[in-house]
Tab-separated table of C-alpha atoms in Angstrom:
chain	number	residue	atom	x	y	z
A	1	UNK	CA	89.399	18.948	45.790
A	2	UNK	CA	86.410	20.287	43.735
A	3	UNK	CA	85.081	23.311	44.114
A	4	UNK	CA	82.622	22.665	46.666
A	5	UNK	CA	84.939	21.116	48.859
A	6	UNK	CA	87.048	25.128	48.697
A	7	UNK	CA	83.905	26.302	50.133
A	8	UNK	CA	82.738	24.013	52.142
A	9	UNK	CA	86.269	24.828	53.537
A	10	UNK	CA	86.796	27.333	53.884
A	11	UNK	CA	82.983	28.574	55.173
A	12	UNK	CA	84.726	26.490	58.153
A	13	UNK	CA	87.397	28.348	59.012
A	14	UNK	CA	85.426	31.444	58.498
A	15	UNK	CA	83.181	30.145	61.245
A	16	UNK	CA	86.172	29.180	63.632
A	17	UNK	CA	87.517	32.782	63.108
A	18	UNK	CA	84.784	34.581	63.967
A	19	UNK	CA	83.941	32.332	66.929
A	20	UNK	CA	87.087	33.247	68.248
A	21	UNK	CA	87.288	36.780	67.689
A	22	UNK	CA	84.043	36.960	69.528
A	23	UNK	CA	85.508	35.455	72.975
A	24	UNK	CA	87.792	37.865	72.660
A	25	UNK	CA	85.624	40.446	72.366
A	26	UNK	CA	83.913	39.471	75.794
A	27	UNK	CA	87.121	38.677	77.660
A	28	UNK	CA	88.134	42.467	77.130
A	29	UNK	CA	84.274	44.344	77.649
A	30	UNK	CA	84.497	41.176	81.213
A	31	UNK	CA	88.349	42.934	82.420
A	32	UNK	CA	87.686	46.421	81.312
A	33	UNK	CA	86.243	48.669	84.681
A	34	UNK	CA	83.632	49.930	82.785
A	35	UNK	CA	82.272	46.700	81.908
A	36	UNK	CA	79.086	45.360	83.027
A	37	UNK	CA	76.356	46.201	85.475
A	38	UNK	CA	77.158	45.343	88.967
A	39	UNK	CA	78.778	47.667	92.065
A	40	UNK	CA	81.460	49.491	91.264
A	41	UNK	CA	81.251	48.856	87.801
A	42	UNK	CA	80.659	52.629	87.437
A	43	UNK	CA	84.063	55.567	87.969
A	44	UNK	CA	84.081	56.091	92.027
A	45	UNK	CA	82.451	59.292	92.763
A	46	UNK	CA	84.236	61.434	95.490
A	47	UNK	CA	82.262	62.234	98.193
A	48	UNK	CA	82.543	65.873	100.085
A	49	UNK	CA	83.690	65.513	103.620
A	50	UNK	CA	81.792	66.645	106.854
A	51	UNK	CA	83.356	68.280	109.902
A	52	UNK	CA	84.337	66.267	112.342
A	53	UNK	CA	84.909	63.115	109.898
A	54	UNK	CA	88.475	61.936	108.045
A	55	UNK	CA	88.648	63.319	104.895
A	56	UNK	CA	89.495	61.568	100.888
A	57	UNK	CA	93.714	61.638	102.310
A	58	UNK	CA	93.049	60.430	106.102
A	59	UNK	CA	92.983	63.700	108.050
A	60	UNK	CA	90.531	64.957	110.366
A	61	UNK	CA	88.978	68.242	108.673
A	62	UNK	CA	87.132	69.004	112.107
A	63	UNK	CA	85.874	73.296	112.616
A	64	UNK	CA	88.559	75.488	114.292
A	65	UNK	CA	86.943	77.349	117.117
A	66	UNK	CA	86.117	80.522	117.136
A	67	UNK	CA	87.812	82.867	119.150
A	68	UNK	CA	85.334	84.960	121.597
A	69	UNK	CA	86.340	88.698	123.478
A	70	UNK	CA	87.266	87.567	127.198
A	71	UNK	CA	85.131	89.410	129.252
A	72	UNK	CA	87.348	92.635	131.497
A	73	UNK	CA	85.949	94.705	134.260
A	74	UNK	CA	84.195	97.762	134.869
A	75	UNK	CA	86.877	100.222	136.025
A	76	UNK	CA	84.552	101.777	138.960
A	77	UNK	CA	81.865	99.751	139.094
A	78	UNK	CA	82.233	97.432	142.627
A	79	UNK	CA	83.938	97.867	145.254
A	80	UNK	CA	85.518	100.380	147.796
A	81	UNK	CA	89.028	101.095	147.278
A	82	UNK	CA	91.061	103.315	145.047
A	83	UNK	CA	88.367	106.066	143.367
A	84	UNK	CA	88.722	106.873	139.794
A	85	UNK	CA	87.025	109.780	139.479
A	86	UNK	CA	83.987	108.640	137.594
A	87	UNK	CA	82.318	109.755	139.907
A	88	UNK	CA	82.447	113.079	142.740
A	89	UNK	CA	83.196	112.692	146.220
A	90	UNK	CA	80.343	113.782	149.549
A	91	UNK	CA	80.630	116.937	150.192
A	92	UNK	CA	79.429	117.431	153.514
A	93	UNK	CA	75.964	119.188	152.682
A	94	UNK	CA	75.809	115.973	150.530
A	95	UNK	CA	75.020	113.109	153.575
A	96	UNK	CA	73.725	112.672	157.061
A	97	UNK	CA	75.743	110.816	159.766
A	98	UNK	CA	74.116	109.378	162.519
A	99	UNK	CA	75.321	106.746	165.571
A	100	UNK	CA	74.048	102.826	167.035
A	101	UNK	CA	75.216	101.325	169.672
A	102	UNK	CA	76.045	97.662	169.364
A	103	UNK	CA	76.772	97.445	173.348
A	104	UNK	CA	73.333	95.978	175.910
A	105	UNK	CA	72.087	98.685	177.974
A	106	UNK	CA	72.956	99.678	180.847
A	107	UNK	CA	76.785	98.904	179.638
A	108	UNK	CA	78.904	101.509	178.221
A	109	UNK	CA	79.436	102.469	175.215
A	110	UNK	CA	82.665	100.834	173.417
A	111	UNK	CA	81.087	99.953	169.838
A	112	UNK	CA	79.476	102.348	167.848
A	113	UNK	CA	78.508	101.819	164.250
A	114	UNK	CA	78.558	105.320	161.935
A	115	UNK	CA	75.911	105.142	159.183
A	116	UNK	CA	76.319	107.467	156.295
A	117	UNK	CA	73.935	108.433	154.292
A	118	UNK	CA	73.468	109.711	150.609
A	119	UNK	CA	71.002	112.495	151.112
A	120	UNK	CA	71.863	114.882	147.853
A	121	UNK	CA	70.186	113.637	144.295
A	122	UNK	CA	73.284	112.593	142.499
A	123	UNK	CA	75.411	109.647	143.909
A	124	UNK	CA	78.821	110.079	145.347
A	125	UNK	CA	82.108	108.834	146.838
A	126	UNK	CA	83.638	108.260	150.053
A	127	UNK	CA	87.286	107.761	150.574
A	128	UNK	CA	89.395	105.679	153.313
A	129	UNK	CA	87.923	106.055	156.029
A	130	UNK	CA	86.156	109.004	158.813
A	131	UNK	CA	88.632	110.826	160.601
A	132	UNK	CA	87.417	110.945	164.077
A	133	UNK	CA	87.469	113.636	166.776
A	134	UNK	CA	86.721	112.597	169.968
A	135	UNK	CA	86.697	115.768	172.592
A	136	UNK	CA	90.075	117.239	173.578
A	137	UNK	CA	91.857	113.510	171.631
A	138	UNK	CA	95.245	115.845	170.541
A	139	UNK	CA	94.768	112.832	166.881
A	140	UNK	CA	91.957	111.067	165.193
A	141	UNK	CA	90.938	107.724	165.971
A	142	UNK	CA	93.874	105.607	163.930
A	143	UNK	CA	92.137	103.259	161.234
A	144	UNK	CA	91.645	99.605	161.517
A	145	UNK	CA	94.097	98.807	158.920
A	146	UNK	CA	92.829	95.209	158.096
A	147	UNK	CA	90.330	96.645	157.297
A	148	UNK	CA	91.272	98.711	154.050
A	149	UNK	CA	90.024	96.826	150.334
A	150	UNK	CA	92.033	95.677	148.463
A	151	UNK	CA	94.737	98.398	146.236
A	152	UNK	CA	93.348	99.227	143.263
A	153	UNK	CA	89.591	98.251	144.551
A	154	UNK	CA	87.438	101.371	143.277
A	155	UNK	CA	85.781	103.285	145.720
A	156	UNK	CA	81.806	102.738	145.203
A	157	UNK	CA	79.353	105.210	144.456
A	158	UNK	CA	76.864	105.486	146.622
A	159	UNK	CA	73.319	105.933	145.675
A	160	UNK	CA	70.794	109.010	146.902
A	161	UNK	CA	69.536	107.273	149.214
A	162	UNK	CA	71.839	104.658	149.857
A	163	UNK	CA	73.816	104.084	152.854
A	164	UNK	CA	77.831	102.672	153.574
A	165	UNK	CA	78.731	102.319	157.287
A	166	UNK	CA	81.741	102.393	158.924
A	167	UNK	CA	82.555	100.869	162.638
A	168	UNK	CA	84.210	102.586	166.065
A	169	UNK	CA	85.659	101.161	168.654
A	170	UNK	CA	86.118	103.443	171.633
A	171	UNK	CA	88.185	101.984	174.356
A	172	UNK	CA	89.950	98.764	176.333
A	173	UNK	CA	91.489	98.215	179.807
A	174	UNK	CA	93.259	101.220	180.837
A	175	UNK	CA	92.951	104.785	181.569
A	176	UNK	CA	89.565	106.246	179.937
A	177	UNK	CA	89.406	109.978	178.956
A	178	UNK	CA	85.635	111.566	178.723
A	179	UNK	CA	84.105	112.274	175.483
A	180	UNK	CA	80.875	114.753	175.436
A	181	UNK	CA	81.073	115.704	171.564
A	182	UNK	CA	82.296	114.118	168.502
A	183	UNK	CA	83.190	114.870	164.668
A	184	UNK	CA	83.542	112.894	161.324
A	185	UNK	CA	85.666	114.413	158.733
A	186	UNK	CA	85.493	113.156	155.586
A	187	UNK	CA	88.425	112.846	153.023
A	188	UNK	CA	89.383	114.229	150.116
A	189	UNK	CA	91.828	112.443	147.698
A	190	UNK	CA	95.369	112.382	149.436
A	191	UNK	CA	95.961	109.988	152.529
A	192	UNK	CA	94.588	112.326	155.756
A	193	UNK	CA	92.732	115.178	153.319
A	194	UNK	CA	90.429	116.740	154.777
A	195	UNK	CA	87.052	116.983	152.688
A	196	UNK	CA	84.835	119.860	153.646
A	197	UNK	CA	84.174	120.979	157.340
A	198	UNK	CA	83.684	118.266	159.851
A	199	UNK	CA	80.163	116.706	160.367
A	200	UNK	CA	78.678	116.526	164.797
A	201	UNK	CA	77.333	113.410	165.207
A	202	UNK	CA	75.601	112.619	168.408
A	203	UNK	CA	77.034	109.847	170.640
A	204	UNK	CA	73.945	106.795	170.657
A	205	UNK	CA	71.572	107.260	173.445
A	206	UNK	CA	74.020	108.726	175.942
A	207	UNK	CA	76.043	112.382	176.442
A	208	UNK	CA	79.233	111.056	177.544
A	209	UNK	CA	81.538	108.348	176.319
A	210	UNK	CA	85.205	107.178	177.081
A	211	UNK	CA	88.034	106.470	174.468
A	212	UNK	CA	91.468	105.787	175.211
A	213	UNK	CA	94.735	104.541	173.220
A	214	UNK	CA	92.975	101.497	172.437
A	215	UNK	CA	90.362	103.329	170.063
A	216	UNK	CA	90.442	102.540	166.486
A	217	UNK	CA	87.508	103.395	163.572
A	218	UNK	CA	86.970	100.711	159.395
A	219	UNK	CA	87.280	101.704	156.195
A	220	UNK	CA	83.740	102.754	154.884
A	221	UNK	CA	82.132	99.412	153.543
A	222	UNK	CA	78.849	99.507	152.470
A	223	UNK	CA	77.799	95.875	154.740
A	224	UNK	CA	77.330	96.963	158.433
A	225	UNK	CA	77.926	93.507	159.355
A	226	UNK	CA	80.876	93.467	157.712
A	227	UNK	CA	82.530	96.639	159.648
A	228	UNK	CA	81.309	95.254	163.034
A	229	UNK	CA	83.076	92.443	163.071
A	230	UNK	CA	86.512	93.978	162.807
A	231	UNK	CA	85.167	95.473	166.597
A	232	UNK	CA	82.753	93.830	168.302
A	233	UNK	CA	85.497	90.608	169.025
A	234	UNK	CA	87.868	93.755	171.353
């Protein structure tokens, strides 16, 4: 074979090899994850998870609720039960007590509402129920136990000029004794103990009332209607 023929044949081989190499390179570029410029050609970018949406691992990343303190009652704020000692007891000189009747005019007085007013310049408290002495009775009028506040309920302070109430039932269907006087004794911290001297209270519109063993009195209450509810059905 002459020189021209060898040259021509060698040039053809080079051409074939060059074309194959180029094809292989193109195929390799097409299979590479970094190749091309279509969607998903670049490396995936991590996106931050947002509260309440699944994270990259599939676990929800909801925010934890923050703890809030529960409200606690303030001792001595309300009620008419056991005292907390923050406010002093009312002394007889700190209050005035008046009486009124819930009975119709012309009928005998059986139902009496006692109104205690704080006439001092500072708040004070009264405990339990008034110790009431009617005329020559041998003992004070007993309490209506159902009117007592729940155990542990703080006594409510009576602000200057404000009132608290107790309801008194005088008698029932049996022999009665007359009473021309009535005194009210405030209780001290111990049940049945006395705070100061007795307070004389006038009867409502009459000189004499009649009482017997059915007589009873409620605990002190801030609502007159609630106190009367315990005696008006009797």
